[in-house]
Amino acid sequence: MLWELFITFFKIGSVSFGGGYAVIPLIQYEIEAHGWLTNSEFQEAVSLAGMAPGPIATNSATLIGYKSAGLAGAVATTLGMILPSLAAVILLAAVFFRQSRSKWFRSTFYGLRPIITGLIIYAAIYFGFLNGREAGFTWKTFVTLAICSGCMFLMIKYKLHPIAVIAAAGAAGIILF
């Protein structure tokens, strides 16, 4: 059973593009096909995995392995889930290290900076200010912008630790909202 758990989660880990939530349906399909957990046990494991720190797909794999085959099952599923990513990172790091002096390679990464910045700004505006609604500013939008600006000011001017700034922003959100 341990080998079957490892292979199943190795396959899932090999195709888990798009983040942990995108792979949950594949995990559910495999769990149901093998009969390792009931549907309610699976939902419980995913809920718990979502609340724990770390990637939800890996947390889910660990919990499913543990419920299915104890500690050995947890180790097998976790290794199966993370080994494909680990191998990809090592391979990409080797390529990056060999090509890092190439002008073409460095220029490509330099050219990607604006689009990455744009995507982050888009996500911040869409999820932080619009919350999926049509464009429109409310008093909450302005307060959120003020908190964001204050956080940036504190981090740049006073070099405050990000955890302190996150705590202060959370406190400001509790007080203001």
Short mmCIF file of N, CA and C in Angstrom, two decimals:
data_model
loop_
_atom_site.label_atom_id
_atom_site.label_comp_id
_atom_site.label_asym_id
_atom_site.label_seq_id
_atom_site.Cartn_x
_atom_site.Cartn_y
_atom_site.Cartn_z
N MET A 1 0.81 -1.20 0.00
CA MET A 1 0.00 0.00 0.00
C MET A 1 0.86 1.26 0.00
N LEU A 2 2.01 1.24 0.69
CA LEU A 2 2.87 2.42 0.74
C LEU A 2 3.39 2.80 -0.64
N TRP A 3 3.77 1.78 -1.40
CA TRP A 3 4.28 2.04 -2.75
C TRP A 3 3.18 2.64 -3.61
N GLU A 4 1.97 2.15 -3.47
CA GLU A 4 0.83 2.66 -4.24
C GLU A 4 0.53 4.11 -3.85
N LEU A 5 0.60 4.43 -2.56
CA LEU A 5 0.42 5.81 -2.12
C LEU A 5 1.50 6.71 -2.72
N PHE A 6 2.75 6.25 -2.64
CA PHE A 6 3.86 7.04 -3.17
C PHE A 6 3.69 7.31 -4.66
N ILE A 7 3.43 6.27 -5.44
CA ILE A 7 3.29 6.41 -6.90
C ILE A 7 2.12 7.32 -7.25
N THR A 8 1.00 7.14 -6.58
CA THR A 8 -0.17 7.98 -6.86
C THR A 8 0.14 9.45 -6.62
N PHE A 9 0.75 9.76 -5.49
CA PHE A 9 1.04 11.16 -5.19
C PHE A 9 2.25 11.68 -5.97
N PHE A 10 3.12 10.80 -6.43
CA PHE A 10 4.19 11.21 -7.33
C PHE A 10 3.59 11.68 -8.66
N LYS A 11 2.60 10.93 -9.17
CA LYS A 11 1.92 11.33 -10.40
C LYS A 11 1.21 12.67 -10.21
N ILE A 12 0.53 12.81 -9.08
CA ILE A 12 -0.18 14.07 -8.81
C ILE A 12 0.82 15.21 -8.70
N GLY A 13 1.91 15.00 -7.98
CA GLY A 13 2.94 16.03 -7.84
C GLY A 13 3.59 16.40 -9.16
N SER A 14 3.60 15.47 -10.10
CA SER A 14 4.21 15.73 -11.42
C SER A 14 3.35 16.64 -12.29
N VAL A 15 2.06 16.69 -12.00
CA VAL A 15 1.16 17.50 -12.84
C VAL A 15 0.46 18.59 -12.05
N SER A 16 0.99 18.93 -10.90
CA SER A 16 0.30 19.90 -10.05
C SER A 16 0.68 21.33 -10.40
N PHE A 17 0.31 21.76 -11.59
CA PHE A 17 0.53 23.13 -12.01
C PHE A 17 -0.71 23.94 -11.67
N GLY A 18 -0.52 25.21 -11.37
CA GLY A 18 -1.64 26.07 -11.07
C GLY A 18 -1.94 26.19 -9.59
N GLY A 19 -1.10 25.63 -8.76
CA GLY A 19 -1.28 25.77 -7.33
C GLY A 19 -2.02 24.60 -6.72
N GLY A 20 -2.00 24.57 -5.40
CA GLY A 20 -2.57 23.46 -4.65
C GLY A 20 -4.06 23.27 -4.85
N TYR A 21 -4.80 24.36 -4.90
CA TYR A 21 -6.25 24.24 -5.05
C TYR A 21 -6.63 23.64 -6.40
N ALA A 22 -5.80 23.87 -7.41
CA ALA A 22 -6.08 23.34 -8.74
C ALA A 22 -5.94 21.82 -8.79
N VAL A 23 -5.17 21.24 -7.89
CA VAL A 23 -4.90 19.80 -7.90
C VAL A 23 -5.85 19.02 -6.98
N ILE A 24 -6.63 19.71 -6.16
CA ILE A 24 -7.55 19.03 -5.24
C ILE A 24 -8.50 18.09 -5.96
N PRO A 25 -9.10 18.47 -7.09
CA PRO A 25 -9.98 17.51 -7.79
C PRO A 25 -9.26 16.23 -8.22
N LEU A 26 -8.00 16.35 -8.62
CA LEU A 26 -7.23 15.17 -9.01
C LEU A 26 -6.96 14.28 -7.79
N ILE A 27 -6.63 14.90 -6.68
CA ILE A 27 -6.42 14.13 -5.45
C ILE A 27 -7.72 13.41 -5.08
N GLN A 28 -8.84 14.12 -5.15
CA GLN A 28 -10.13 13.52 -4.81
C GLN A 28 -10.44 12.33 -5.71
N TYR A 29 -10.18 12.47 -7.00
CA TYR A 29 -10.43 11.38 -7.94
C TYR A 29 -9.62 10.14 -7.56
N GLU A 30 -8.34 10.34 -7.26
CA GLU A 30 -7.46 9.23 -6.91
C GLU A 30 -7.88 8.59 -5.58
N ILE A 31 -8.26 9.40 -4.63
CA ILE A 31 -8.68 8.88 -3.32
C ILE A 31 -9.94 8.03 -3.48
N GLU A 32 -10.89 8.52 -4.27
CA GLU A 32 -12.12 7.76 -4.51
C GLU A 32 -11.84 6.49 -5.30
N ALA A 33 -10.95 6.57 -6.29
CA ALA A 33 -10.64 5.40 -7.11
C ALA A 33 -9.99 4.29 -6.30
N HIS A 34 -9.17 4.68 -5.33
CA HIS A 34 -8.48 3.68 -4.50
C HIS A 34 -9.25 3.33 -3.23
N GLY A 35 -10.26 4.12 -2.90
CA GLY A 35 -11.04 3.86 -1.70
C GLY A 35 -10.28 4.07 -0.40
N TRP A 36 -9.30 4.98 -0.41
CA TRP A 36 -8.49 5.19 0.77
C TRP A 36 -9.24 5.93 1.87
N LEU A 37 -10.11 6.87 1.50
CA LEU A 37 -10.89 7.65 2.46
C LEU A 37 -12.32 7.78 1.98
N THR A 38 -13.22 8.02 2.90
CA THR A 38 -14.59 8.35 2.51
C THR A 38 -14.61 9.81 2.06
N ASN A 39 -15.69 10.20 1.44
CA ASN A 39 -15.81 11.58 0.96
C ASN A 39 -15.74 12.57 2.13
N SER A 40 -16.39 12.25 3.23
CA SER A 40 -16.35 13.17 4.38
C SER A 40 -14.95 13.22 4.99
N GLU A 41 -14.24 12.12 5.03
CA GLU A 41 -12.86 12.12 5.53
C GLU A 41 -11.95 12.95 4.63
N PHE A 42 -12.19 12.84 3.32
CA PHE A 42 -11.40 13.63 2.37
C PHE A 42 -11.67 15.12 2.58
N GLN A 43 -12.94 15.49 2.70
CA GLN A 43 -13.27 16.90 2.90
C GLN A 43 -12.67 17.42 4.21
N GLU A 44 -12.69 16.60 5.22
CA GLU A 44 -12.10 16.98 6.50
C GLU A 44 -10.59 17.18 6.36
N ALA A 45 -9.93 16.29 5.65
CA ALA A 45 -8.48 16.40 5.45
C ALA A 45 -8.12 17.66 4.68
N VAL A 46 -8.88 17.97 3.62
CA VAL A 46 -8.60 19.16 2.82
C VAL A 46 -8.87 20.43 3.63
N SER A 47 -9.92 20.42 4.42
CA SER A 47 -10.22 21.58 5.27
C SER A 47 -9.10 21.82 6.27
N LEU A 48 -8.66 20.77 6.90
CA LEU A 48 -7.56 20.88 7.86
C LEU A 48 -6.27 21.31 7.17
N ALA A 49 -6.01 20.77 5.99
CA ALA A 49 -4.81 21.13 5.22
C ALA A 49 -4.83 22.60 4.83
N GLY A 50 -6.02 23.13 4.53
CA GLY A 50 -6.14 24.53 4.17
C GLY A 50 -5.87 25.47 5.33
N MET A 51 -6.13 25.00 6.54
CA MET A 51 -5.91 25.84 7.73
C MET A 51 -4.46 25.78 8.22
N ALA A 52 -3.75 24.73 7.85
CA ALA A 52 -2.37 24.57 8.31
C ALA A 52 -1.42 25.41 7.45
N PRO A 53 -0.31 25.84 8.02
CA PRO A 53 0.66 26.58 7.20
C PRO A 53 1.29 25.65 6.15
N GLY A 54 1.60 26.22 5.01
CA GLY A 54 2.23 25.44 3.95
C GLY A 54 1.28 25.21 2.80
N PRO A 55 1.77 24.57 1.76
CA PRO A 55 0.96 24.35 0.56
C PRO A 55 -0.15 23.33 0.83
N ILE A 56 -1.35 23.65 0.37
CA ILE A 56 -2.51 22.80 0.66
C ILE A 56 -2.38 21.43 0.03
N ALA A 57 -1.80 21.32 -1.15
CA ALA A 57 -1.69 20.02 -1.81
C ALA A 57 -0.77 19.09 -1.01
N THR A 58 0.36 19.61 -0.55
CA THR A 58 1.28 18.80 0.23
C THR A 58 0.69 18.45 1.59
N ASN A 59 0.05 19.42 2.22
CA ASN A 59 -0.61 19.16 3.50
C ASN A 59 -1.69 18.10 3.35
N SER A 60 -2.47 18.20 2.27
CA SER A 60 -3.52 17.21 2.02
C SER A 60 -2.92 15.82 1.82
N ALA A 61 -1.86 15.76 1.05
CA ALA A 61 -1.20 14.47 0.81
C ALA A 61 -0.72 13.86 2.12
N THR A 62 -0.13 14.67 2.97
CA THR A 62 0.37 14.18 4.25
C THR A 62 -0.76 13.64 5.11
N LEU A 63 -1.84 14.40 5.21
CA LEU A 63 -2.97 13.96 6.03
C LEU A 63 -3.64 12.71 5.46
N ILE A 64 -3.77 12.65 4.16
CA ILE A 64 -4.37 11.47 3.52
C ILE A 64 -3.50 10.25 3.74
N GLY A 65 -2.20 10.42 3.59
CA GLY A 65 -1.28 9.30 3.84
C GLY A 65 -1.35 8.84 5.28
N TYR A 66 -1.44 9.78 6.20
CA TYR A 66 -1.50 9.42 7.62
C TYR A 66 -2.80 8.68 7.94
N LYS A 67 -3.93 9.18 7.41
CA LYS A 67 -5.21 8.51 7.67
C LYS A 67 -5.28 7.14 7.01
N SER A 68 -4.56 6.97 5.91
CA SER A 68 -4.60 5.72 5.16
C SER A 68 -3.65 4.66 5.70
N ALA A 69 -2.43 5.08 6.09
CA ALA A 69 -1.41 4.09 6.47
C ALA A 69 -0.50 4.58 7.59
N GLY A 70 -0.98 5.49 8.40
CA GLY A 70 -0.18 5.93 9.54
C GLY A 70 1.00 6.80 9.14
N LEU A 71 2.00 6.83 10.01
CA LEU A 71 3.18 7.68 9.80
C LEU A 71 3.92 7.31 8.51
N ALA A 72 4.05 6.04 8.22
CA ALA A 72 4.74 5.61 6.99
C ALA A 72 3.97 6.10 5.76
N GLY A 73 2.65 6.08 5.83
CA GLY A 73 1.82 6.58 4.72
C GLY A 73 1.99 8.07 4.54
N ALA A 74 2.08 8.80 5.65
CA ALA A 74 2.29 10.25 5.56
C ALA A 74 3.63 10.56 4.90
N VAL A 75 4.66 9.82 5.26
CA VAL A 75 5.98 10.03 4.66
C VAL A 75 5.94 9.68 3.17
N ALA A 76 5.30 8.57 2.82
CA ALA A 76 5.23 8.13 1.41
C ALA A 76 4.50 9.15 0.55
N THR A 77 3.34 9.63 1.02
CA THR A 77 2.58 10.59 0.21
C THR A 77 3.28 11.93 0.11
N THR A 78 3.89 12.37 1.21
CA THR A 78 4.59 13.65 1.19
C THR A 78 5.78 13.59 0.24
N LEU A 79 6.57 12.53 0.32
CA LEU A 79 7.70 12.38 -0.62
C LEU A 79 7.21 12.29 -2.06
N GLY A 80 6.16 11.54 -2.28
CA GLY A 80 5.61 11.44 -3.63
C GLY A 80 5.17 12.79 -4.17
N MET A 81 4.60 13.61 -3.31
CA MET A 81 4.09 14.92 -3.74
C MET A 81 5.22 15.91 -4.01
N ILE A 82 6.28 15.88 -3.20
CA ILE A 82 7.31 16.93 -3.33
C ILE A 82 8.49 16.56 -4.23
N LEU A 83 8.74 15.28 -4.45
CA LEU A 83 9.91 14.91 -5.26
C LEU A 83 9.87 15.45 -6.69
N PRO A 84 8.73 15.43 -7.40
CA PRO A 84 8.75 16.01 -8.75
C PRO A 84 9.13 17.49 -8.75
N SER A 85 8.60 18.25 -7.81
CA SER A 85 8.93 19.68 -7.73
C SER A 85 10.40 19.87 -7.37
N LEU A 86 10.89 19.07 -6.44
CA LEU A 86 12.30 19.15 -6.04
C LEU A 86 13.21 18.87 -7.23
N ALA A 87 12.89 17.84 -8.00
CA ALA A 87 13.70 17.51 -9.18
C ALA A 87 13.66 18.65 -10.20
N ALA A 88 12.48 19.24 -10.41
CA ALA A 88 12.36 20.35 -11.36
C ALA A 88 13.16 21.56 -10.90
N VAL A 89 13.12 21.87 -9.61
CA VAL A 89 13.87 23.01 -9.09
C VAL A 89 15.37 22.78 -9.24
N ILE A 90 15.83 21.58 -8.95
CA ILE A 90 17.26 21.28 -9.10
C ILE A 90 17.68 21.40 -10.56
N LEU A 91 16.87 20.88 -11.46
CA LEU A 91 17.18 20.96 -12.89
C LEU A 91 17.20 22.42 -13.36
N LEU A 92 16.18 23.19 -12.97
CA LEU A 92 16.14 24.60 -13.38
C LEU A 92 17.28 25.40 -12.76
N ALA A 93 17.64 25.08 -11.53
CA ALA A 93 18.76 25.77 -10.89
C ALA A 93 20.07 25.48 -11.64
N ALA A 94 20.23 24.24 -12.08
CA ALA A 94 21.44 23.89 -12.84
C ALA A 94 21.48 24.66 -14.16
N VAL A 95 20.35 24.74 -14.84
CA VAL A 95 20.28 25.49 -16.10
C VAL A 95 20.55 26.97 -15.82
N PHE A 96 19.91 27.50 -14.79
CA PHE A 96 20.10 28.91 -14.44
C PHE A 96 21.55 29.20 -14.12
N PHE A 97 22.18 28.34 -13.34
CA PHE A 97 23.58 28.54 -12.96
C PHE A 97 24.48 28.55 -14.20
N ARG A 98 24.24 27.62 -15.12
CA ARG A 98 25.08 27.54 -16.33
C ARG A 98 24.85 28.70 -17.27
N GLN A 99 23.61 29.20 -17.32
CA GLN A 99 23.27 30.25 -18.28
C GLN A 99 23.30 31.65 -17.67
N SER A 100 23.60 31.77 -16.38
CA SER A 100 23.48 33.06 -15.70
C SER A 100 24.41 34.13 -16.27
N ARG A 101 25.47 33.74 -16.91
CA ARG A 101 26.38 34.73 -17.50
C ARG A 101 25.98 35.11 -18.92
N SER A 102 25.05 34.40 -19.48
CA SER A 102 24.60 34.69 -20.83
C SER A 102 23.81 36.01 -20.86
N LYS A 103 24.20 36.90 -21.76
CA LYS A 103 23.51 38.19 -21.86
C LYS A 103 22.06 37.98 -22.26
N TRP A 104 21.79 37.05 -23.15
CA TRP A 104 20.43 36.77 -23.59
C TRP A 104 19.58 36.28 -22.42
N PHE A 105 20.12 35.42 -21.63
CA PHE A 105 19.41 34.86 -20.48
C PHE A 105 19.09 35.95 -19.45
N ARG A 106 20.09 36.77 -19.12
CA ARG A 106 19.87 37.85 -18.15
C ARG A 106 18.87 38.87 -18.69
N SER A 107 18.96 39.18 -19.98
CA SER A 107 18.04 40.13 -20.58
C SER A 107 16.60 39.62 -20.55
N THR A 108 16.44 38.33 -20.75
CA THR A 108 15.11 37.74 -20.69
C THR A 108 14.50 37.92 -19.31
N PHE A 109 15.26 37.61 -18.28
CA PHE A 109 14.75 37.77 -16.92
C PHE A 109 14.52 39.23 -16.57
N TYR A 110 15.38 40.11 -17.06
CA TYR A 110 15.18 41.54 -16.82
C TYR A 110 13.90 42.01 -17.50
N GLY A 111 13.64 41.49 -18.68
CA GLY A 111 12.42 41.86 -19.41
C GLY A 111 11.15 41.33 -18.77
N LEU A 112 11.26 40.27 -17.98
CA LEU A 112 10.08 39.72 -17.31
C LEU A 112 9.67 40.53 -16.08
N ARG A 113 10.56 41.33 -15.54
CA ARG A 113 10.25 42.09 -14.33
C ARG A 113 9.00 42.96 -14.46
N PRO A 114 8.84 43.73 -15.55
CA PRO A 114 7.64 44.59 -15.64
C PRO A 114 6.33 43.79 -15.66
N ILE A 115 6.29 42.66 -16.34
CA ILE A 115 5.05 41.91 -16.39
C ILE A 115 4.75 41.28 -15.04
N ILE A 116 5.76 40.82 -14.33
CA ILE A 116 5.54 40.26 -13.00
C ILE A 116 5.02 41.35 -12.06
N THR A 117 5.63 42.53 -12.13
CA THR A 117 5.17 43.65 -11.32
C THR A 117 3.73 44.00 -11.67
N GLY A 118 3.42 44.02 -12.95
CA GLY A 118 2.06 44.31 -13.39
C GLY A 118 1.06 43.28 -12.90
N LEU A 119 1.42 42.01 -12.93
CA LEU A 119 0.52 40.97 -12.44
C LEU A 119 0.27 41.09 -10.94
N ILE A 120 1.32 41.43 -10.20
CA ILE A 120 1.16 41.60 -8.75
C ILE A 120 0.27 42.81 -8.45
N ILE A 121 0.47 43.90 -9.17
CA ILE A 121 -0.37 45.09 -8.97
C ILE A 121 -1.82 44.78 -9.35
N TYR A 122 -2.01 44.07 -10.46
CA TYR A 122 -3.37 43.68 -10.85
C TYR A 122 -4.04 42.86 -9.76
N ALA A 123 -3.33 41.86 -9.23
CA ALA A 123 -3.91 41.02 -8.18
C ALA A 123 -4.23 41.85 -6.94
N ALA A 124 -3.35 42.77 -6.59
CA ALA A 124 -3.60 43.62 -5.42
C ALA A 124 -4.83 44.48 -5.62
N ILE A 125 -4.97 45.07 -6.79
CA ILE A 125 -6.15 45.91 -7.06
C ILE A 125 -7.41 45.06 -7.14
N TYR A 126 -7.35 43.97 -7.87
CA TYR A 126 -8.55 43.15 -8.07
C TYR A 126 -9.04 42.52 -6.77
N PHE A 127 -8.14 41.91 -6.02
CA PHE A 127 -8.55 41.22 -4.80
C PHE A 127 -8.56 42.13 -3.59
N GLY A 128 -7.67 43.12 -3.56
CA GLY A 128 -7.58 43.97 -2.38
C GLY A 128 -8.56 45.11 -2.36
N PHE A 129 -8.88 45.65 -3.52
CA PHE A 129 -9.72 46.84 -3.54
C PHE A 129 -11.08 46.60 -4.18
N LEU A 130 -11.11 45.84 -5.25
CA LEU A 130 -12.38 45.64 -5.95
C LEU A 130 -13.14 44.42 -5.45
N ASN A 131 -12.42 43.46 -4.87
CA ASN A 131 -13.03 42.22 -4.38
C ASN A 131 -13.90 41.55 -5.43
N GLY A 132 -13.48 41.60 -6.68
CA GLY A 132 -14.21 40.95 -7.75
C GLY A 132 -15.38 41.76 -8.28
N ARG A 133 -15.62 42.96 -7.73
CA ARG A 133 -16.74 43.79 -8.19
C ARG A 133 -16.28 44.65 -9.35
N GLU A 134 -17.25 45.31 -9.92
CA GLU A 134 -16.93 46.30 -10.95
C GLU A 134 -16.18 47.45 -10.29
N ALA A 135 -15.48 48.22 -11.11
CA ALA A 135 -14.70 49.33 -10.58
C ALA A 135 -15.62 50.30 -9.85
N GLY A 136 -15.16 50.80 -8.76
CA GLY A 136 -15.91 51.76 -7.96
C GLY A 136 -15.22 51.91 -6.63
N PHE A 137 -15.03 53.14 -6.20
CA PHE A 137 -14.32 53.37 -4.96
C PHE A 137 -15.30 53.71 -3.85
N THR A 138 -15.10 53.08 -2.73
CA THR A 138 -15.89 53.35 -1.54
C THR A 138 -14.94 53.87 -0.47
N TRP A 139 -15.48 54.22 0.69
CA TRP A 139 -14.62 54.69 1.78
C TRP A 139 -13.65 53.60 2.20
N LYS A 140 -14.07 52.31 2.08
CA LYS A 140 -13.19 51.20 2.44
C LYS A 140 -11.99 51.14 1.50
N THR A 141 -12.22 51.46 0.23
CA THR A 141 -11.13 51.46 -0.74
C THR A 141 -10.08 52.50 -0.36
N PHE A 142 -10.54 53.70 0.00
CA PHE A 142 -9.60 54.76 0.37
C PHE A 142 -8.85 54.41 1.66
N VAL A 143 -9.55 53.83 2.64
CA VAL A 143 -8.90 53.43 3.88
C VAL A 143 -7.87 52.33 3.59
N THR A 144 -8.23 51.39 2.74
CA THR A 144 -7.30 50.32 2.37
C THR A 144 -6.07 50.88 1.69
N LEU A 145 -6.27 51.84 0.79
CA LEU A 145 -5.13 52.49 0.13
C LEU A 145 -4.27 53.23 1.15
N ALA A 146 -4.89 53.87 2.14
CA ALA A 146 -4.14 54.58 3.17
C ALA A 146 -3.31 53.59 4.00
N ILE A 147 -3.90 52.46 4.36
CA ILE A 147 -3.16 51.44 5.12
C ILE A 147 -2.00 50.92 4.29
N CYS A 148 -2.25 50.65 3.02
CA CYS A 148 -1.20 50.16 2.12
C CYS A 148 -0.06 51.18 1.99
N SER A 149 -0.42 52.43 1.80
CA SER A 149 0.60 53.48 1.69
C SER A 149 1.38 53.63 2.99
N GLY A 150 0.68 53.57 4.12
CA GLY A 150 1.35 53.65 5.41
C GLY A 150 2.32 52.51 5.62
N CYS A 151 1.92 51.32 5.22
CA CYS A 151 2.81 50.15 5.35
C CYS A 151 4.06 50.32 4.50
N MET A 152 3.87 50.76 3.26
CA MET A 152 5.03 50.97 2.39
C MET A 152 5.96 52.02 2.99
N PHE A 153 5.38 53.12 3.50
CA PHE A 153 6.17 54.18 4.11
C PHE A 153 6.98 53.66 5.28
N LEU A 154 6.32 52.89 6.17
CA LEU A 154 7.01 52.35 7.35
C LEU A 154 8.14 51.41 6.97
N MET A 155 7.91 50.60 5.95
CA MET A 155 8.95 49.65 5.55
C MET A 155 10.13 50.34 4.86
N ILE A 156 9.84 51.33 4.04
CA ILE A 156 10.91 52.01 3.31
C ILE A 156 11.66 52.99 4.21
N LYS A 157 10.94 53.84 4.92
CA LYS A 157 11.56 54.89 5.73
C LYS A 157 12.23 54.35 6.98
N TYR A 158 11.53 53.47 7.72
CA TYR A 158 12.04 53.02 9.01
C TYR A 158 12.59 51.59 8.99
N LYS A 159 12.55 50.94 7.83
CA LYS A 159 13.09 49.58 7.68
C LYS A 159 12.50 48.62 8.71
N LEU A 160 11.20 48.76 8.98
CA LEU A 160 10.54 47.88 9.94
C LEU A 160 10.45 46.46 9.39
N HIS A 161 10.45 45.51 10.28
CA HIS A 161 10.34 44.11 9.90
C HIS A 161 8.94 43.87 9.32
N PRO A 162 8.82 43.11 8.22
CA PRO A 162 7.51 42.88 7.61
C PRO A 162 6.47 42.29 8.56
N ILE A 163 6.87 41.46 9.51
CA ILE A 163 5.90 40.88 10.44
C ILE A 163 5.29 41.98 11.31
N ALA A 164 6.09 42.94 11.74
CA ALA A 164 5.56 44.06 12.53
C ALA A 164 4.59 44.89 11.70
N VAL A 165 4.91 45.10 10.44
CA VAL A 165 4.03 45.88 9.57
C VAL A 165 2.73 45.11 9.30
N ILE A 166 2.82 43.80 9.10
CA ILE A 166 1.62 42.99 8.90
C ILE A 166 0.73 43.05 10.14
N ALA A 167 1.33 42.95 11.32
CA ALA A 167 0.56 43.03 12.57
C ALA A 167 -0.10 44.40 12.71
N ALA A 168 0.62 45.46 12.38
CA ALA A 168 0.05 46.80 12.47
C ALA A 168 -1.09 46.99 11.47
N ALA A 169 -0.92 46.47 10.26
CA ALA A 169 -1.98 46.58 9.25
C ALA A 169 -3.21 45.79 9.69
N GLY A 170 -2.99 44.61 10.26
CA GLY A 170 -4.11 43.82 10.77
C GLY A 170 -4.86 44.55 11.87
N ALA A 171 -4.11 45.17 12.79
CA ALA A 171 -4.73 45.93 13.87
C ALA A 171 -5.51 47.12 13.30
N ALA A 172 -4.95 47.81 12.33
CA ALA A 172 -5.63 48.93 11.70
C ALA A 172 -6.93 48.46 11.02
N GLY A 173 -6.86 47.31 10.37
CA GLY A 173 -8.07 46.76 9.75
C GLY A 173 -9.15 46.43 10.77
N ILE A 174 -8.76 45.87 11.90
CA ILE A 174 -9.72 45.53 12.96
C ILE A 174 -10.36 46.81 13.51
N ILE A 175 -9.55 47.82 13.74
CA ILE A 175 -10.05 49.06 14.30
C ILE A 175 -10.94 49.81 13.31
N LEU A 176 -10.50 49.90 12.07
CA LEU A 176 -11.20 50.71 11.08
C LEU A 176 -12.39 50.01 10.41
N PHE A 177 -12.34 48.70 10.35
CA PHE A 177 -13.44 48.01 9.65
C PHE A 177 -14.27 47.21 10.64
#
